Tab-separated table of C-alpha atoms in Angstrom:
chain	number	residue	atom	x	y	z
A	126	UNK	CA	22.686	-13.745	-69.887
A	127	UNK	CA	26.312	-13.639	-70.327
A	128	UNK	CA	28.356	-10.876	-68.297
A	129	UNK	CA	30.893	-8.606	-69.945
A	130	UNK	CA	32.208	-6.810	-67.203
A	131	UNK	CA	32.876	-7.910	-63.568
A	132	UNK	CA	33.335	-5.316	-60.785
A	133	UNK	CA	31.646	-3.640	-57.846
A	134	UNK	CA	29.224	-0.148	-57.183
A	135	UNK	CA	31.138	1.878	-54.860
A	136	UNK	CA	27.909	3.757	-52.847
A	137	UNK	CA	30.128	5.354	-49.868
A	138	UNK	CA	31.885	2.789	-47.914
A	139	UNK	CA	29.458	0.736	-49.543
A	140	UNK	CA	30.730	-1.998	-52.175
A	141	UNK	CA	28.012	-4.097	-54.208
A	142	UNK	CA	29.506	-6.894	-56.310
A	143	UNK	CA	27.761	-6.984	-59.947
A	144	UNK	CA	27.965	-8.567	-63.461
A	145	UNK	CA	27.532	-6.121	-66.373
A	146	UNK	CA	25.004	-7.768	-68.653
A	147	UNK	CA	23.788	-6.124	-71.946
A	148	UNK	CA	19.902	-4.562	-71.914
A	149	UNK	CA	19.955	-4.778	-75.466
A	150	UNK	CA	20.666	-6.474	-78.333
A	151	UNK	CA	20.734	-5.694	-82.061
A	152	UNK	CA	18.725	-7.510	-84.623
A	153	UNK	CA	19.358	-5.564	-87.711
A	154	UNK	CA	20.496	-7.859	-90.787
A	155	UNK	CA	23.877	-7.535	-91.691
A	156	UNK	CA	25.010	-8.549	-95.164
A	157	UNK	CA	28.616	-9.893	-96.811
A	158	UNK	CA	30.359	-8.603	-99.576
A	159	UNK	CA	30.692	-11.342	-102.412
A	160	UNK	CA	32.218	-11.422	-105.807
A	161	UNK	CA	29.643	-10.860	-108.424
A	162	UNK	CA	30.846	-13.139	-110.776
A	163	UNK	CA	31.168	-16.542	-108.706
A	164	UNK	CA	29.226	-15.315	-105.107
A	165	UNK	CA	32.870	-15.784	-103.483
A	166	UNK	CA	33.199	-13.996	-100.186
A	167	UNK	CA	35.423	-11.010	-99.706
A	168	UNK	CA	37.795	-11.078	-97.059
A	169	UNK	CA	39.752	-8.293	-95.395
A	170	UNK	CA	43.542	-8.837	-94.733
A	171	UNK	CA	45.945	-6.585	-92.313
A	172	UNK	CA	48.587	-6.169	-93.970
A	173	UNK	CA	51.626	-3.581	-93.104
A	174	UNK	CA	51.881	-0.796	-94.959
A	175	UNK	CA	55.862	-0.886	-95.351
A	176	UNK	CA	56.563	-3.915	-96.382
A	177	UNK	CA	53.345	-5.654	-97.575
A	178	UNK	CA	53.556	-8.559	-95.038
A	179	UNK	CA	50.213	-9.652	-94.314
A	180	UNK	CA	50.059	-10.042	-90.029
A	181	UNK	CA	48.501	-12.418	-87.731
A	182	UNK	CA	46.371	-10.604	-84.275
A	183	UNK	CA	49.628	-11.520	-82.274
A	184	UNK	CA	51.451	-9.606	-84.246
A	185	UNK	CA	49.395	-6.435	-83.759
A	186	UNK	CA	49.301	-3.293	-81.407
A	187	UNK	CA	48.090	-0.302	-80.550
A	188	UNK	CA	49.227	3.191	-81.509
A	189	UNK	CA	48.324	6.797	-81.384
A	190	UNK	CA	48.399	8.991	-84.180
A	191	UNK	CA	49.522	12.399	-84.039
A	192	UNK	CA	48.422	15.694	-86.433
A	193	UNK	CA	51.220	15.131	-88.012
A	194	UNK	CA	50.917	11.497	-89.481
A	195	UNK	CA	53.486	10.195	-87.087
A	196	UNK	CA	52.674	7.341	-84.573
A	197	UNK	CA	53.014	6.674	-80.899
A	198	UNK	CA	53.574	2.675	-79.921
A	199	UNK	CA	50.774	2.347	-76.917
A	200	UNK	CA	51.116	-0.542	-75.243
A	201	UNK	CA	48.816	-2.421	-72.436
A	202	UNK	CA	51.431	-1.983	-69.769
A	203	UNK	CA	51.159	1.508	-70.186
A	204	UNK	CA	47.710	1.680	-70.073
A	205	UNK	CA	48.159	-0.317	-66.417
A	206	UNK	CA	50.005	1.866	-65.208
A	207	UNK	CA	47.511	5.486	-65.498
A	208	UNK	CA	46.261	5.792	-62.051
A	209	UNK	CA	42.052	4.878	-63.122
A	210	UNK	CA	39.972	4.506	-60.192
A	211	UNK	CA	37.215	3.018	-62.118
A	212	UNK	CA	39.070	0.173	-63.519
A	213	UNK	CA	36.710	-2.252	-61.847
A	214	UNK	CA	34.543	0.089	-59.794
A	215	UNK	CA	31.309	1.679	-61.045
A	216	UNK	CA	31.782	4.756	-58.183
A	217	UNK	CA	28.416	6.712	-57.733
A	218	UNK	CA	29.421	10.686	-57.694
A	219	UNK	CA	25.908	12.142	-56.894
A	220	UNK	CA	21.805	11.765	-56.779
A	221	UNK	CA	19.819	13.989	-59.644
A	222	UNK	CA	16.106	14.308	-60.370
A	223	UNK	CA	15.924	11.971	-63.688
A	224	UNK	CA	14.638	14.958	-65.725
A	225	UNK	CA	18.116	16.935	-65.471
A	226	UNK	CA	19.241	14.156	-68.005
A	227	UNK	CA	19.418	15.375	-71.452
A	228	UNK	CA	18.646	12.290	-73.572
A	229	UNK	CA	21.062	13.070	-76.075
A	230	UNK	CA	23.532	12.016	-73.862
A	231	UNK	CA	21.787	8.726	-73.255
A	232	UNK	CA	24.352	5.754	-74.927
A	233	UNK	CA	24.253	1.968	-74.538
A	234	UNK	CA	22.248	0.473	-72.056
A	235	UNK	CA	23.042	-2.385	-69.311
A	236	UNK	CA	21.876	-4.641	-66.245
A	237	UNK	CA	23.312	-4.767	-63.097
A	238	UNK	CA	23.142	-8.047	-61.669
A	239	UNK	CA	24.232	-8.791	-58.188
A	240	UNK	CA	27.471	-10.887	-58.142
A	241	UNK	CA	27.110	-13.202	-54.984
A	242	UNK	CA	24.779	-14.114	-52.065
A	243	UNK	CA	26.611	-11.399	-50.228
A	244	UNK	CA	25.754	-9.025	-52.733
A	245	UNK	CA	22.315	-9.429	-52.916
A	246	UNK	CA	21.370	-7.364	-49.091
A	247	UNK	CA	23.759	-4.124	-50.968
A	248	UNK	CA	22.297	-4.499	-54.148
A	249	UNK	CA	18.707	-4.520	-52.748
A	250	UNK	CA	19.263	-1.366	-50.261
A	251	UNK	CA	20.463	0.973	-52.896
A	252	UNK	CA	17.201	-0.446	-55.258
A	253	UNK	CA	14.891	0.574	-52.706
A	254	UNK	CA	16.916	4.071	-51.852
A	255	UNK	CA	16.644	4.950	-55.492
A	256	UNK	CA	13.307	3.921	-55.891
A	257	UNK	CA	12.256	6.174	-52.512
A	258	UNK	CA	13.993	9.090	-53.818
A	259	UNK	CA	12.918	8.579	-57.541
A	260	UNK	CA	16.236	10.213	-58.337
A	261	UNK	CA	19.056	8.328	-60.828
A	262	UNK	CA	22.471	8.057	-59.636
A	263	UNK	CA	25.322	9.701	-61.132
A	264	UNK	CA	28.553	7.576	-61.632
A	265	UNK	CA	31.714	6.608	-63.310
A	266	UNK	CA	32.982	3.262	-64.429
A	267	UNK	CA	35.511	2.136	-67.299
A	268	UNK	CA	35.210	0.234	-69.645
A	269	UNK	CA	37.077	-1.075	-73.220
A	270	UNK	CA	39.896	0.497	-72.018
A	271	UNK	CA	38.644	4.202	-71.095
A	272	UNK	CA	36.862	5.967	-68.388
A	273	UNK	CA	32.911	6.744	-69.089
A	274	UNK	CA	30.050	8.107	-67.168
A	275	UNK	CA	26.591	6.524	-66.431
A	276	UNK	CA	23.129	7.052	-64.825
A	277	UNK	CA	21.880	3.936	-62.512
A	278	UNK	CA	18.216	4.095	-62.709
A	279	UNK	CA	15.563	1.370	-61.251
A	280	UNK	CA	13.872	-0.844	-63.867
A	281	UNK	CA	11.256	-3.353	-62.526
A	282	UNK	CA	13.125	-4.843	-59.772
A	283	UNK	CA	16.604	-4.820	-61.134
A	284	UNK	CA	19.216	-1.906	-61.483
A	285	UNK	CA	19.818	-0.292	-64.841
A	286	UNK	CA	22.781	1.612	-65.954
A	287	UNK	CA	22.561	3.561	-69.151
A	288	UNK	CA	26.435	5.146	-70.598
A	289	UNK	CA	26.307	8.812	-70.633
A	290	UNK	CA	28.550	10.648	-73.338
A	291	UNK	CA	30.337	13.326	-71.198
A	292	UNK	CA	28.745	16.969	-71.824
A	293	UNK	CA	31.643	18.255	-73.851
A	294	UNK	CA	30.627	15.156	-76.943
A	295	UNK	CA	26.810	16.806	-77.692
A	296	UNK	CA	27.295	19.267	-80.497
A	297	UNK	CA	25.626	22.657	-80.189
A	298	UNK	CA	22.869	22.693	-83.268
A	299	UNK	CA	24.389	25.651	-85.261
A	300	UNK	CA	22.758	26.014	-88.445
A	301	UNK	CA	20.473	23.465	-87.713
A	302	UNK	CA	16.721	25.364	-87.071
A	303	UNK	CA	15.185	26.922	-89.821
A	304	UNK	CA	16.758	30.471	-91.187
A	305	UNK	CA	14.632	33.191	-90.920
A	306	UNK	CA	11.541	34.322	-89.529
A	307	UNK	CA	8.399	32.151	-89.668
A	308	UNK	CA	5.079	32.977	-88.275
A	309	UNK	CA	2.474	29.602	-87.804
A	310	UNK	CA	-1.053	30.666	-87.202
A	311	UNK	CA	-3.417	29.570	-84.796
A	312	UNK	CA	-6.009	28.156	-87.179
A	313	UNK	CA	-2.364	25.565	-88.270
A	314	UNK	CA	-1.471	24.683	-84.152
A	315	UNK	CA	-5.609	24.052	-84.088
A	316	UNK	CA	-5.456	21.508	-86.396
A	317	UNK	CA	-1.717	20.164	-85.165
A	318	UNK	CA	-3.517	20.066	-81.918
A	319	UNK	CA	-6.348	18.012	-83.897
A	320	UNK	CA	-3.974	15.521	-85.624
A	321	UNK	CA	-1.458	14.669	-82.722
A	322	UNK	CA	-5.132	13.934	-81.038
A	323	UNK	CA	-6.480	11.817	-83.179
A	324	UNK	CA	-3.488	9.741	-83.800
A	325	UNK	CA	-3.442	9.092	-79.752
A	326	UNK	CA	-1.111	7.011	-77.748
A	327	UNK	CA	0.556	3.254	-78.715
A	328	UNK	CA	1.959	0.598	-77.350
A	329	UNK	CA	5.401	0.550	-77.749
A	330	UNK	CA	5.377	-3.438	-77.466
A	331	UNK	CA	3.564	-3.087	-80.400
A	332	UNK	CA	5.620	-1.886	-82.897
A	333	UNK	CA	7.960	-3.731	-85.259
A	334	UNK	CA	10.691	-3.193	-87.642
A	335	UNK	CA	8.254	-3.889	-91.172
A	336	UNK	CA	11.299	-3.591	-93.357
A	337	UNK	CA	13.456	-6.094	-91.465
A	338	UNK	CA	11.091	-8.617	-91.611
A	339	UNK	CA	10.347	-7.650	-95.357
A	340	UNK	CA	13.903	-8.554	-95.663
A	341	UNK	CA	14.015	-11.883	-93.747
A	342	UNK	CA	10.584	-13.010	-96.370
A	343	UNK	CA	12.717	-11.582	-99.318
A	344	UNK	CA	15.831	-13.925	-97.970
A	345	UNK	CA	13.522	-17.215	-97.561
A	346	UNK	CA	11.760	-16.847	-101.028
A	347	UNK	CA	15.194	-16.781	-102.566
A	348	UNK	CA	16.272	-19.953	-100.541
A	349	UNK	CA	12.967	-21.880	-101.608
A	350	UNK	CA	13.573	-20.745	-105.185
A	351	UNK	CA	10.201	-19.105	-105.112
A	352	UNK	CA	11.135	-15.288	-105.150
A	353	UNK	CA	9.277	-13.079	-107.612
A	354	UNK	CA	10.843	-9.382	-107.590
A	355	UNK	CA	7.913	-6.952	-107.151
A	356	UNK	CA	7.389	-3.245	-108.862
A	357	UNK	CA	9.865	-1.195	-106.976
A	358	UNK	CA	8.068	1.730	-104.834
A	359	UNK	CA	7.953	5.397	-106.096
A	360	UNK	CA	9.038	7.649	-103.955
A	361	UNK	CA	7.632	11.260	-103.323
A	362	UNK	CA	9.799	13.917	-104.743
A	363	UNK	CA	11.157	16.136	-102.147
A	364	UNK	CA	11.210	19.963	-101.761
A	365	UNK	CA	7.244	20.124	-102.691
A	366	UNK	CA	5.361	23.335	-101.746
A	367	UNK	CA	2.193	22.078	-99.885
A	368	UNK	CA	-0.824	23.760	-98.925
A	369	UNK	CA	0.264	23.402	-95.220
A	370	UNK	CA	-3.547	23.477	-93.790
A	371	UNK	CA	-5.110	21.029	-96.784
A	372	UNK	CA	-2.053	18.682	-95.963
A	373	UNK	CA	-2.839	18.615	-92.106
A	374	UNK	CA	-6.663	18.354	-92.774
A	375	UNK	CA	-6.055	15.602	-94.770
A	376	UNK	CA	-3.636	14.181	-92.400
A	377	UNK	CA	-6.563	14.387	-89.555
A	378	UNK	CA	-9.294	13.038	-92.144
A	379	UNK	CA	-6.734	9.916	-92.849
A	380	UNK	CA	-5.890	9.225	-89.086
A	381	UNK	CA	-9.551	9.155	-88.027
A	382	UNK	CA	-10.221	6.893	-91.121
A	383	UNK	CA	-7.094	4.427	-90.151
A	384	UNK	CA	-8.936	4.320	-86.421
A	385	UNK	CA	-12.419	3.448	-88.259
A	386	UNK	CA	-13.724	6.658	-87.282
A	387	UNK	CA	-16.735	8.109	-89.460
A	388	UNK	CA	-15.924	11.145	-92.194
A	389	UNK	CA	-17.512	14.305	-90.607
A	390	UNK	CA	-20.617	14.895	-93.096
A	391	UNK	CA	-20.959	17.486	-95.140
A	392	UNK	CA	-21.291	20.929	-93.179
A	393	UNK	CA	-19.960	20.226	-90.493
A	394	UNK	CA	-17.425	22.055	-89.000
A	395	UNK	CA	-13.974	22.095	-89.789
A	396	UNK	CA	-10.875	20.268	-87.456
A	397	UNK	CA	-9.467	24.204	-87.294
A	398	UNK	CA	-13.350	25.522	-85.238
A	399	UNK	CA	-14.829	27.128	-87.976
A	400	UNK	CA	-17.363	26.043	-90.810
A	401	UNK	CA	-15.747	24.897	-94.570
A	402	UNK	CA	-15.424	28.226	-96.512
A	403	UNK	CA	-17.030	28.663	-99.873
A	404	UNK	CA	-15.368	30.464	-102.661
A	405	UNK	CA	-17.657	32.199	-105.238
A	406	UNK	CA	-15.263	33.282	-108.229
A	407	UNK	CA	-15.666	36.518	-109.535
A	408	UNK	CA	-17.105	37.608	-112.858
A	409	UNK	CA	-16.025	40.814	-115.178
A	410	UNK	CA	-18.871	42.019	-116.817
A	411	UNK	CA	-17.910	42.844	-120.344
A	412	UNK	CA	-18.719	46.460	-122.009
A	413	UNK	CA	-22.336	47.041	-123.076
A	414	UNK	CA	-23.906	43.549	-121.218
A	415	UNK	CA	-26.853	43.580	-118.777
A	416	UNK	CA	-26.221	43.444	-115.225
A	417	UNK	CA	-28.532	40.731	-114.852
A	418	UNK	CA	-27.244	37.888	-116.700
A	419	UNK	CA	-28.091	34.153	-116.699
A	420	UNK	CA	-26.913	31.547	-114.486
A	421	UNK	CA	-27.441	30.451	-111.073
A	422	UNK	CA	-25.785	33.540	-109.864
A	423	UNK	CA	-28.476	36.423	-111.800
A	424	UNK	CA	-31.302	33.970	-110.508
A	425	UNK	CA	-30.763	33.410	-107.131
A	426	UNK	CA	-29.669	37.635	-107.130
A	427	UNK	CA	-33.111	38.076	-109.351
A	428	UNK	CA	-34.963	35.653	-106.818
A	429	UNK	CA	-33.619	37.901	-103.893
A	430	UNK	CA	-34.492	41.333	-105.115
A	431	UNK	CA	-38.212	40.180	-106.005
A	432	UNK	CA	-38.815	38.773	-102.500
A	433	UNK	CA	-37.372	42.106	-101.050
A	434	UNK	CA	-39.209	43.997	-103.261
A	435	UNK	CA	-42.481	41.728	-102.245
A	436	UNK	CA	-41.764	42.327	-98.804
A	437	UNK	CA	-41.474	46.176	-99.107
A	438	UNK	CA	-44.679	46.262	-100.355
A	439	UNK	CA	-46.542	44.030	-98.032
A	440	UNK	CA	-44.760	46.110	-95.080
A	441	UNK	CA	-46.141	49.462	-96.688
A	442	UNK	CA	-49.566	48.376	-97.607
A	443	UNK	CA	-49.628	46.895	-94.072
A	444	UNK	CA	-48.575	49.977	-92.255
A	445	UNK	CA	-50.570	52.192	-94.436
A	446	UNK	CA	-53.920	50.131	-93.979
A	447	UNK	CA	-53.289	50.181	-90.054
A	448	UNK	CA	-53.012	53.536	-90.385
A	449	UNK	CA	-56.204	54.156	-92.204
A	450	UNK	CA	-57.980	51.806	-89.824
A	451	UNK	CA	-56.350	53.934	-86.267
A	452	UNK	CA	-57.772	57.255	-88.579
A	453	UNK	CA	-61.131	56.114	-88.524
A	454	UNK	CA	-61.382	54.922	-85.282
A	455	UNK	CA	-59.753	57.958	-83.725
A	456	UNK	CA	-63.011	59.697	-85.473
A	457	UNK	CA	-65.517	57.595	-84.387
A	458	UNK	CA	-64.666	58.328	-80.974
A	459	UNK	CA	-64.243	61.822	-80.987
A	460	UNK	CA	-67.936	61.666	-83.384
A	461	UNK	CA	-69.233	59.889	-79.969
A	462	UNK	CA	-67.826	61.591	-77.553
A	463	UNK	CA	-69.074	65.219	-78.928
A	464	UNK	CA	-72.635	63.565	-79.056
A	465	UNK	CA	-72.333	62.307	-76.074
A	466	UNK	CA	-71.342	65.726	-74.428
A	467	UNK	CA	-74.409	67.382	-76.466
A	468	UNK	CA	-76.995	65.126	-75.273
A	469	UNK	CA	-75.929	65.712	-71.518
A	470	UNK	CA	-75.979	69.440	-71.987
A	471	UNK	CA	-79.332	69.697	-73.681
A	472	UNK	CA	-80.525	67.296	-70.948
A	473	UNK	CA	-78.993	69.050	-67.943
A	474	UNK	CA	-80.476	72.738	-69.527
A	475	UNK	CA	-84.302	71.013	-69.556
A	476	UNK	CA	-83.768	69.740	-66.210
A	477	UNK	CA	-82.647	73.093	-64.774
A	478	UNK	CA	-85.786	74.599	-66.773
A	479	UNK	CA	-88.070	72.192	-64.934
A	480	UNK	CA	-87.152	73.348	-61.584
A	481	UNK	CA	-87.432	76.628	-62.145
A	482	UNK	CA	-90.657	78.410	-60.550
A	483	UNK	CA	-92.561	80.136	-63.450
A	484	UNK	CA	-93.107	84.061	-63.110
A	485	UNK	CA	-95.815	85.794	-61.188
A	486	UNK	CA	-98.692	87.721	-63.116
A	487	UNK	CA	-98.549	91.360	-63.755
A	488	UNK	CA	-102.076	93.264	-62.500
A	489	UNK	CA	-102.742	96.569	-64.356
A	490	UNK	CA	-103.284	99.666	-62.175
A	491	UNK	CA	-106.263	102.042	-63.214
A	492	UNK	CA	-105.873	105.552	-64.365
């Protein structure tokens, strides 16, 4: 890879000698004006504003441009001459856990390769430190002609440095959240919870830019002469009111489907814990009609009352025969136990009368 920068990382009274190289690269399809009527290209010209005379790249500068309209000539020996530290040093300020970075401030991203056999004992130490401490360092280095910040960080077994825009660059989001007051339910974060679930994780090697390549296809059937424009894709109109819970139920339904996962059968319960809700509509009874009227409705009300009635009346004649039945028995017994009792006594009285000595004789006196 080529390098764009050659310098050193200033870590104390430590100095690492490094190549900047680029950790990314761009492959986004750029496209040329042309003239519509002959496909000519159309070129850009500097030309001077005073006096029309087109200029060649030696004959431009640099100049800065005040409120006012008027320019100040900047050339590069002034530039040379502003006491920057950083000109050719990449000086590490400070250690910080990797989540105080706000990624908004993340910018471009590069590799630091070590510059040199001599470099490569330096290079490895701070590698190893950074790994250890799993902190990022904090530094400053300049570059294209002005003085930036940037986080080292440890990527595999090489040193990364992504450019940090300076704190006082991320705009505060004013007017940017929703106005007002909203209030989401918990039955809504349920099924959230549900979709963000069942879409899982992905592999982020896996994903590719579909319209780019759409692009490249379109530009190669046009080179073969075999391009055949297709129906142009609606688009949703925006600003719709949705049903916020049908849209994320069918969002969960579609995600499990996309993952080859069965449709929950009928009955089942719902992504949001509770079962599918039926609605009955209601029905106005007009002036001077029965209650009981027709339908599936007056049956299944018709079927209801008749089996309540039925059971009513099997409860009753139920309790009222056990009733009966507990009567009569109750009867009987007493019937037997008084008979009972009778027969002992008269038996107990004869026995008594048995053991009893009988009376002695009277005599009669004479006159």
């Amino acid at each position: 890879m080529r390098s764009i920068w050659n310098g050193a990382i200033s870590f104390g009274l430590v100095s690492i000698p490094i190549k900047l190289v680029n950790a990314t690269e761009s492959h986004s399809i750029s496209f040329r004006q042309i003239h519509l009527a002959d496909g000519g290209r159309i070129r850009y010209r500097k030309v001077c504003e005073l006096d029309g005379e087109e200029l060649s790249g030696a004959e431009i500068g640099k100049g800065y441009e005040q409120a006012d309209g008027s320019i100040i000539p900047i050339t590069d020996e002034d530039l040379a001459q502003l006491p920057l530290a950083t000109a050719r040093t990449i000086e590490i300020m400070s250690f910080v856990p990797a989540e105080e970075i706000d990624p908004l401030q993340m910018d471009a991203a590069y590799y630091l390769a070590a510059n040199g056999p001599t470099a490569a004992k330096p290079y490895t130490l701070l590698r190893e430190a950074l790994k250890r401490s799993r902190k990022v360092a904090i530094a400053k280095y300049a570059l294209r002609g002005r003085e930036r910040l940037g986080m080292l960080r440890v990527v595999d077994d090489v040193i990364a440095m992504h450019g940090l825009l300076w704190p006082d660059e991320i705009r505060v989001p004013e007017g940017v959240a929703p106005e007002g007051s909203v209030t989401v339910r918990d039955a809504e974060l349920d099924l959230a919870d549900a979709l963000m679930a069942t879409l899982g994780t992905v592999e982020m090697t896996s994903l590719r830019d579909d319209y780019r390549e759409a692009v490249e296809a379109m530009v190669a059937a046009k080179a073969g002469g075999a391009f055949e424009p297709a129906e142009a894709a609606v688009e949703p109109a925006g600003g719709q009111v949705i049903d916020l819970m049908a849209a994320l139920e069918k969002s969960v339904r579609a995600a499990k489907a996309s993952r080859g996962e069965p449709e929950p059968a009928a009955g089942e319960e719902a992504a949001g814990g509770g079962a599918p809700a039926e609605v009955t509509p209601i029905r106005r009874r007009t002036a001077g009609a029965p209650k009981a009227v027709g339908g599936k409705k007056s049956t299944s009300a018709a079927a209801k009352k008749s089996t309540a009635a039925a059971g009513k009346g099997a409860k009753k004649s139920t309790s009222t025969a056990g009733k009966k039945t507990a009567t009569t028995a109750a009867k009987s017994t007493r019937t037997a136990k008084s008979a009972a009792t009778k027969s002992t006594s008269a038996a107990a009285k004869k026995a008594a009368a048995a053991k009893k000595p009988a009376p002695a004789p009277r005599r009669r006196t004479s006159a």
